[in-house]
Amino acid sequence: MPMFVDTSPPGQCIFCRLVAGEIPAALVYEDALTIAFMDIGQVTPGHVLVATRRHAATLLDTTPEEAAAVMQTARRVALAVQAAFAPPGLTLLQANGALGGQTVAHFHMHVVPRHEADGITLSWPRKEPPAAVLAGYAERLRAAL
Ligand SMILES: [Zn+2]
């Protein structure tokens, strides 16, 4: 389980306060829709968070423009991380909801430099259902789009 979970009301969360300049942060980049800053947890050196400027709790609460802007900023930051830290790997992580692993309910994406034996793990239990089951899932999603 994460060591830190922000349970502040919407608009008063730690990232909104950071955007407002009410708390200090090691800023990396900001534009009209996004802000990028060093994660205080620094899982590995160069670990950056890219967040929306506006409070949007999860991906589902973002506008298409905000979602696109966060990915564009994440790409830009990833290029800078590569240039500045030269990690042999890089992971982008974006979590939604407590069960999804989200600890601050303000949309953000982690840009994490990766190294051999860096201690980061992600369990990925493959289920491999039959093709007919997959087709049924796809049909449900096509109907929802
Ligand atoms: Zn917020």
Tab-separated table of C-alpha atoms and ligand atoms in Angstrom:
chain	number	residue	atom	x	y	z
A	1	MET	CA	0.000	0.000	0.000
A	2	PRO	CA	1.155	3.558	-0.656
A	3	MET	CA	2.678	5.522	2.226
A	4	PHE	CA	0.786	8.694	1.273
A	5	VAL	CA	-2.884	9.144	0.419
A	6	ASP	CA	-4.385	12.635	-0.011
A	7	THR	CA	-8.000	12.647	1.169
A	8	SER	CA	-8.587	16.427	0.753
A	9	PRO	CA	-11.869	17.629	-0.789
A	10	PRO	CA	-11.871	18.403	-4.535
A	11	GLY	CA	-10.173	21.707	-5.270
A	12	GLN	CA	-8.237	21.606	-2.000
A	13	CYS	CA	-6.028	18.659	-2.780
A	14	ILE	CA	-2.269	18.837	-2.605
A	15	PHE	CA	-1.926	19.227	-6.383
A	16	CYS	CA	-4.465	22.087	-6.540
A	17	ARG	CA	-2.537	23.814	-3.755
A	18	LEU	CA	0.673	23.224	-5.665
A	19	VAL	CA	-0.845	24.671	-8.878
A	20	ALA	CA	-1.997	27.706	-6.861
A	21	GLY	CA	1.510	28.211	-5.500
A	22	GLU	CA	0.362	27.614	-1.918
A	23	ILE	CA	2.917	24.884	-1.306
A	24	PRO	CA	6.429	24.593	-2.694
A	25	ALA	CA	7.324	22.156	-5.430
A	26	ALA	CA	10.324	21.393	-7.600
A	27	LEU	CA	8.716	22.526	-10.843
A	28	VAL	CA	9.915	21.068	-14.117
A	29	TYR	CA	7.436	22.470	-16.640
A	30	GLU	CA	4.045	24.135	-16.889
A	31	ASP	CA	1.721	25.327	-19.623
A	32	ALA	CA	-1.929	26.337	-19.936
A	33	LEU	CA	-3.300	22.855	-19.171
A	34	THR	CA	-0.557	20.934	-17.367
A	35	ILE	CA	2.089	21.148	-14.678
A	36	ALA	CA	5.091	18.853	-14.185
A	37	PHE	CA	7.036	18.577	-10.939
A	38	MET	CA	9.312	16.215	-9.070
A	39	ASP	CA	7.502	13.475	-7.117
A	40	ILE	CA	8.480	13.934	-3.466
A	41	GLY	CA	8.650	10.134	-3.214
A	42	GLN	CA	11.336	9.882	-5.990
A	43	VAL	CA	11.011	6.163	-6.628
A	44	THR	CA	14.060	6.628	-8.844
A	45	PRO	CA	16.061	9.824	-9.524
A	46	GLY	CA	14.211	11.920	-12.105
A	47	HIS	CA	10.725	10.645	-11.190
A	48	VAL	CA	8.275	13.352	-12.363
A	49	LEU	CA	4.528	13.821	-12.003
A	50	VAL	CA	2.539	15.430	-14.821
A	51	ALA	CA	-0.877	16.712	-13.695
A	52	THR	CA	-3.738	18.733	-15.088
A	53	ARG	CA	-3.818	22.320	-13.837
A	54	ARG	CA	-7.576	22.042	-13.288
A	55	HIS	CA	-8.822	19.638	-10.636
A	56	ALA	CA	-10.060	16.547	-12.434
A	57	ALA	CA	-10.160	13.540	-10.142
A	58	THR	CA	-9.501	10.827	-12.720
A	59	LEU	CA	-9.047	10.283	-16.436
A	60	LEU	CA	-12.840	10.086	-16.684
A	61	ASP	CA	-13.122	13.660	-15.395
A	62	THR	CA	-10.649	15.208	-17.836
A	63	THR	CA	-11.536	16.911	-21.085
A	64	PRO	CA	-10.103	15.374	-24.263
A	65	GLU	CA	-7.818	18.407	-24.485
A	66	GLU	CA	-6.525	17.921	-20.924
A	67	ALA	CA	-5.911	14.210	-21.463
A	68	ALA	CA	-4.006	14.926	-24.674
A	69	ALA	CA	-2.049	17.744	-23.049
A	70	VAL	CA	-0.933	15.526	-20.155
A	71	MET	CA	0.378	12.925	-22.597
A	72	GLN	CA	2.157	15.586	-24.650
A	73	THR	CA	3.789	16.983	-21.513
A	74	ALA	CA	4.670	13.464	-20.331
A	75	ARG	CA	6.400	12.816	-23.673
A	76	ARG	CA	8.288	16.094	-23.420
A	77	VAL	CA	9.340	15.316	-19.838
A	78	ALA	CA	10.323	11.763	-20.854
A	79	LEU	CA	12.672	13.171	-23.492
A	80	ALA	CA	14.203	15.465	-20.851
A	81	VAL	CA	14.514	12.579	-18.372
A	82	GLN	CA	16.293	10.544	-21.033
A	83	ALA	CA	18.657	13.409	-21.802
A	84	ALA	CA	19.345	14.295	-18.155
A	85	PHE	CA	19.392	10.882	-16.434
A	86	ALA	CA	19.862	8.377	-19.291
A	87	PRO	CA	17.871	5.565	-17.636
A	88	PRO	CA	17.922	2.226	-19.494
A	89	GLY	CA	14.120	2.099	-19.209
A	90	LEU	CA	11.143	4.375	-18.617
A	91	THR	CA	7.656	3.624	-17.313
A	92	LEU	CA	4.572	5.838	-17.568
A	93	LEU	CA	1.985	5.073	-14.900
A	94	GLN	CA	-1.469	6.603	-14.632
A	95	ALA	CA	-3.819	5.310	-11.909
A	96	ASN	CA	-7.526	5.959	-11.390
A	97	GLY	CA	-9.439	5.363	-8.165
A	98	ALA	CA	-8.144	3.855	-4.942
A	99	LEU	CA	-8.421	0.317	-6.317
A	100	GLY	CA	-6.495	1.487	-9.368
A	101	GLY	CA	-3.652	2.598	-7.127
A	102	GLN	CA	-4.402	6.339	-7.206
A	103	THR	CA	-3.216	8.107	-4.032
A	104	VAL	CA	-4.003	11.741	-4.933
A	105	ALA	CA	-7.462	12.227	-6.459
A	106	HIS	CA	-6.249	14.781	-9.028
A	107	PHE	CA	-5.445	13.378	-12.466
A	108	HIS	CA	-1.733	12.790	-12.929
A	109	MET	CA	0.746	10.607	-14.729
A	110	HIS	CA	4.042	9.331	-13.373
A	111	VAL	CA	7.127	9.479	-15.570
A	112	VAL	CA	9.473	6.999	-13.906
A	113	PRO	CA	13.064	6.343	-14.977
A	114	ARG	CA	13.769	2.614	-14.668
A	115	HIS	CA	16.909	0.755	-13.727
A	116	GLU	CA	17.963	-2.824	-13.149
A	117	ALA	CA	16.605	-4.074	-9.777
A	118	ASP	CA	15.007	-0.701	-8.933
A	119	GLY	CA	12.416	-2.379	-6.709
A	120	ILE	CA	9.389	-1.373	-8.784
A	121	THR	CA	6.984	-4.234	-9.390
A	122	LEU	CA	3.654	-4.587	-11.140
A	123	SER	CA	1.780	-7.851	-10.808
A	124	TRP	CA	0.107	-8.772	-14.088
A	125	PRO	CA	-1.849	-11.997	-13.683
A	126	ARG	CA	-2.747	-13.146	-17.207
A	127	LYS	CA	-6.112	-14.898	-17.550
A	128	GLU	CA	-6.167	-15.670	-21.299
A	129	PRO	CA	-9.944	-16.201	-21.772
A	130	PRO	CA	-11.282	-17.956	-24.901
A	131	ALA	CA	-11.606	-15.913	-28.117
A	132	ALA	CA	-15.415	-15.878	-27.824
A	133	VAL	CA	-15.163	-14.206	-24.424
A	134	LEU	CA	-12.795	-11.568	-25.844
A	135	ALA	CA	-15.188	-10.974	-28.729
A	136	GLY	CA	-17.997	-10.443	-26.211
A	137	TYR	CA	-15.913	-7.916	-24.276
A	138	ALA	CA	-15.109	-6.068	-27.512
A	139	GLU	CA	-18.783	-6.024	-28.445
A	140	ARG	CA	-19.696	-4.471	-25.082
A	141	LEU	CA	-17.034	-1.792	-25.549
A	142	ARG	CA	-18.030	-1.016	-29.156
A	143	ALA	CA	-21.604	-0.535	-27.946
A	144	ALA	CA	-20.392	1.843	-25.220
A	145	LEU	CA	-18.240	4.000	-27.523
B	1	ZN	ZN	-6.827	18.987	-7.203
